[in-house]
Amino acid sequence: MSGAVAVILAAGKGTRMGSPLPKPLVPLAGRGLVLRLLDAVALAGVPRTVVVVGHGADAVRAALPAGVSTALQPVRDGTAGAVLAAQGAAGDADEVFVFVGDSPLLRPQSIRVLAEARAKTGVACAFLTARFPVPYPYARVIRDDGGDVLCCIEERDCTEAQRTIDELLTSHFAFHGPSLWSALDAVVPNPDTGERYLTDVIGILMDRGLGVAAVPIGDWRELVGLNTPEDLAWAEGVLDDLS
């Protein structure tokens, strides 16, 4: 993965955690959420990482390992805006991974599977998915009858029928860098929330005739984002299974 960079989105406040710590530093079994994810990224062989900070930026910066860069998202206007905030720090990397910082269960081998899928297919964007046996408020992967990806839709924008789809994605991506930055410029705010969603990049790339690939992994638990003390307790119970 020479020349690749990982962008980790960690600007959120995490109000539902009920912790005085910024959400990225809330500990799971004694280690901050974003630090666990950084461990996985490093073990997967990604040579460079940029963490996008916002709430509690100084505290998060101080807790990061040496060599990890940061970028400030001054206005938290959605995941697309968060990635754009990292463009300068990411530089001209041809391979740009994007991970959400509250997913500390993601394993290095799944990151490598994601990288290999994009390298093998040559698509502009590959993203991790899984079949979730329980409902989570994540984006749905919409496929045609032949199994090809048609689009990805955030749950709040899904029809009732689309909400029954159990293949979900949680914003873990591998992008061709130049294609990502160009597509981000075309993402428009959602009319209801005012936020700009990274998942919209998938449709933009497809409209431009560029390929995308959904990359299923076997264990859905790796993709779960932790938002509450109950989520933390659940994650502690599955850590050994995923180690």
Coordinates of C-alpha atoms in Angstrom, one line a residue:
M1 CA 0.0 0.0 0.0
S2 CA 2.9 2.3 -0.7
G3 CA 1.7 5.9 -1.0
A4 CA -1.7 5.2 0.4
V5 CA -3.3 7.3 3.2
A6 CA -6.2 6.6 5.6
V7 CA -8.6 9.3 6.6
I8 CA -10.3 8.6 9.9
L9 CA -13.4 10.6 10.7
A10 CA -13.3 11.5 14.4
A11 CA -14.8 15.0 14.7
G12 CA -18.0 14.2 16.5
K13 CA -19.0 15.1 20.0
G14 CA -20.6 11.8 21.0
T15 CA -23.3 13.3 23.2
R16 CA -25.1 10.0 23.6
M17 CA -21.9 8.4 25.2
G18 CA -22.5 10.6 28.3
S19 CA -18.7 10.8 28.8
P20 CA -16.6 13.9 29.6
L21 CA -14.1 12.7 27.0
P22 CA -14.3 13.5 23.3
K23 CA -16.0 10.5 21.7
P24 CA -12.8 9.3 19.9
L25 CA -11.1 8.9 23.3
V26 CA -13.9 7.0 25.1
P27 CA -12.2 3.8 26.1
L28 CA -13.2 0.3 25.0
A29 CA -11.5 -2.2 27.3
G30 CA -9.1 0.5 28.3
R31 CA -8.1 1.9 24.9
G32 CA -9.7 4.8 23.1
L33 CA -12.0 4.0 20.2
V34 CA -10.0 5.9 17.6
L35 CA -6.7 4.4 18.9
R36 CA -8.1 0.9 18.4
L37 CA -9.0 1.8 14.8
L38 CA -5.5 3.3 14.3
D39 CA -4.0 0.0 15.5
A40 CA -5.9 -1.9 12.8
V41 CA -5.0 0.6 10.1
A42 CA -1.3 0.3 10.9
L43 CA -1.4 -3.5 11.1
A44 CA -3.1 -3.6 7.7
G45 CA -0.1 -1.8 6.2
V46 CA -1.5 1.6 5.5
P47 CA 1.6 3.9 5.8
R48 CA 0.0 7.2 6.5
T49 CA -3.0 8.4 8.5
V50 CA -5.0 11.6 8.9
V51 CA -7.5 11.9 11.7
V52 CA -10.2 14.5 11.2
V53 CA -10.8 16.3 14.5
G54 CA -13.5 18.7 15.7
H55 CA -15.0 18.5 19.2
G56 CA -12.2 18.3 21.7
A57 CA -9.6 18.6 19.0
D58 CA -6.7 19.5 21.3
A59 CA -7.3 16.5 23.5
V60 CA -7.7 14.2 20.6
R61 CA -4.5 15.5 19.0
A62 CA -2.6 15.0 22.2
A63 CA -3.7 11.4 22.5
L64 CA -2.7 10.3 19.0
P65 CA 0.5 8.3 18.3
A66 CA 3.5 10.1 16.8
G67 CA 3.4 10.3 13.0
V68 CA -0.4 10.6 12.8
S69 CA -1.5 13.8 11.1
T70 CA -4.7 15.7 11.9
A71 CA -7.1 18.0 10.0
L72 CA -9.8 20.2 11.5
Q73 CA -13.4 20.1 10.4
P74 CA -14.5 23.5 11.6
V75 CA -18.1 23.1 10.7
R76 CA -19.5 19.6 11.2
D77 CA -21.7 19.5 8.1
G78 CA -21.6 15.8 7.4
T79 CA -19.2 13.0 6.4
A80 CA -18.4 14.4 2.9
G81 CA -17.3 17.7 4.5
A82 CA -15.2 15.8 7.0
V83 CA -13.3 14.0 4.3
L84 CA -12.8 17.3 2.3
A85 CA -11.3 18.8 5.5
A86 CA -8.5 16.2 5.2
Q87 CA -7.7 16.8 1.5
G88 CA -4.7 19.1 2.2
A89 CA -3.2 16.7 4.7
A90 CA -3.9 13.7 2.5
G91 CA -1.9 15.2 -0.3
D92 CA -1.8 13.5 -3.7
A93 CA -2.1 9.9 -2.6
D94 CA -3.5 7.7 -5.3
E95 CA -5.2 5.4 -2.7
V96 CA -7.4 7.0 -0.1
F97 CA -9.1 4.9 2.6
V98 CA -11.9 6.5 4.7
F99 CA -12.9 5.0 8.0
V100 CA -15.3 6.2 10.7
G101 CA -13.5 6.6 14.0
D102 CA -16.2 5.0 16.2
S103 CA -15.8 1.6 14.6
P104 CA -13.0 0.1 16.8
L105 CA -13.9 -3.5 16.0
L106 CA -12.8 -3.3 12.3
R107 CA -10.0 -5.8 11.8
P108 CA -6.8 -5.4 9.8
Q109 CA -7.7 -8.3 7.6
S110 CA -10.9 -6.7 6.5
I111 CA -9.0 -3.5 5.6
R112 CA -6.6 -5.6 3.5
V113 CA -9.6 -7.3 1.8
L114 CA -11.0 -3.9 0.9
A115 CA -7.7 -2.8 -0.6
E116 CA -7.3 -6.0 -2.6
A117 CA -10.8 -5.7 -4.0
R118 CA -10.2 -2.2 -5.3
A119 CA -6.8 -3.2 -6.7
K120 CA -8.1 -6.3 -8.4
T121 CA -11.2 -4.6 -10.0
G122 CA -9.7 -1.2 -10.7
V123 CA -12.9 0.6 -9.6
A124 CA -12.9 4.2 -8.3
C125 CA -14.5 3.2 -5.0
A126 CA -14.8 0.0 -3.0
F127 CA -16.7 -0.2 0.3
L128 CA -17.2 -2.7 3.0
T129 CA -20.7 -4.2 3.6
A130 CA -22.2 -7.0 5.7
R131 CA -25.5 -8.7 6.2
F132 CA -26.9 -7.4 9.5
P133 CA -29.2 -9.8 11.4
V134 CA -30.4 -6.9 13.5
P135 CA -31.6 -3.5 12.4
Y136 CA -29.2 -0.6 12.5
P137 CA -29.7 2.9 11.1
Y138 CA -27.1 2.6 8.4
A139 CA -27.2 3.1 4.6
R140 CA -28.6 0.3 2.5
V141 CA -27.0 -1.3 -0.5
I142 CA -29.4 -1.4 -3.4
R143 CA -28.6 -4.1 -6.1
D144 CA -30.3 -5.0 -9.3
D145 CA -31.6 -8.5 -10.1
G146 CA -28.1 -9.5 -11.3
G147 CA -26.5 -8.5 -8.0
D148 CA -24.8 -5.4 -9.3
V149 CA -24.8 -2.2 -7.1
L150 CA -27.4 0.3 -8.3
C151 CA -26.9 2.8 -5.4
C152 CA -26.6 3.2 -1.7
I153 CA -29.2 5.1 0.3
E154 CA -29.0 6.5 3.8
E155 CA -31.7 4.9 6.0
R156 CA -33.5 8.2 6.6
D157 CA -34.0 8.5 2.8
C158 CA -35.1 4.8 2.2
T159 CA -38.6 3.7 1.3
E160 CA -40.2 1.2 3.7
A161 CA -39.3 -1.6 1.3
Q162 CA -35.6 -0.5 1.1
R163 CA -35.4 -0.4 4.9
T164 CA -36.0 -4.2 4.9
I165 CA -32.7 -4.7 3.0
D166 CA -30.1 -6.3 5.3
E167 CA -26.9 -5.5 3.4
L168 CA -25.6 -2.3 5.0
L169 CA -22.6 -0.1 4.7
T170 CA -21.1 2.1 7.4
S171 CA -18.6 4.4 5.5
H172 CA -15.5 2.2 5.3
F173 CA -14.1 3.0 1.8
A174 CA -11.1 2.7 -0.5
F175 CA -11.0 5.3 -3.2
H176 CA -8.9 6.3 -6.2
G177 CA -7.8 9.6 -4.7
P178 CA -8.3 12.0 -7.7
S179 CA -11.7 10.5 -8.3
L180 CA -12.7 11.0 -4.7
W181 CA -11.7 14.7 -4.5
S182 CA -13.5 15.5 -7.7
A183 CA -16.7 13.7 -6.7
L184 CA -16.7 15.4 -3.3
D185 CA -17.0 18.8 -5.0
A186 CA -20.3 17.6 -6.5
V187 CA -22.0 16.4 -3.2
V188 CA -24.9 18.7 -2.3
P189 CA -26.5 19.1 1.1
N190 CA -29.4 16.9 2.0
P191 CA -32.5 19.1 1.8
D192 CA -33.8 17.8 5.2
T193 CA -30.6 17.7 7.3
G194 CA -28.3 20.2 5.5
E195 CA -25.5 17.6 5.8
R196 CA -23.4 16.3 2.9
Y197 CA -23.1 12.5 2.9
L198 CA -20.1 10.6 1.8
T199 CA -22.3 7.8 0.5
D200 CA -23.5 10.2 -2.2
V201 CA -20.1 9.9 -3.8
I202 CA -21.0 6.4 -4.8
G203 CA -23.8 7.6 -7.1
I204 CA -21.7 10.5 -8.4
L205 CA -18.9 8.1 -9.5
M206 CA -21.4 5.8 -11.1
D207 CA -23.0 8.6 -13.0
R208 CA -19.6 9.5 -14.3
G209 CA -19.1 6.0 -15.6
L210 CA -16.6 5.0 -13.0
G211 CA -16.9 1.6 -11.3
V212 CA -17.8 0.9 -7.7
A213 CA -17.6 -2.4 -5.8
A214 CA -19.4 -3.5 -2.6
V215 CA -17.1 -5.8 -0.6
P216 CA -19.0 -8.1 1.8
I217 CA -17.3 -9.3 4.9
G218 CA -18.5 -12.2 7.0
D219 CA -18.8 -10.7 10.4
W220 CA -21.2 -7.7 10.6
R221 CA -20.0 -6.8 14.1
E222 CA -16.8 -5.3 12.7
L223 CA -18.8 -2.5 11.1
V224 CA -20.9 -1.4 14.0
G225 CA -20.3 2.2 15.2
L226 CA -20.4 2.7 19.0
N227 CA -22.6 5.6 20.2
T228 CA -23.8 4.8 23.7
P229 CA -22.6 3.1 26.9
E230 CA -24.8 0.2 26.0
D231 CA -22.9 -0.1 22.7
L232 CA -19.6 -0.1 24.6
A233 CA -20.8 -2.9 26.9
W234 CA -21.9 -4.9 23.8
A235 CA -18.5 -4.3 22.1
E236 CA -16.6 -5.5 25.2
G237 CA -18.5 -8.7 25.0
V238 CA -17.5 -9.5 21.4
L239 CA -13.8 -8.3 21.5
D240 CA -12.5 -11.8 22.1
D241 CA -14.5 -13.2 19.2
L242 CA -13.0 -10.6 16.8
S243 CA -9.4 -10.7 18.1

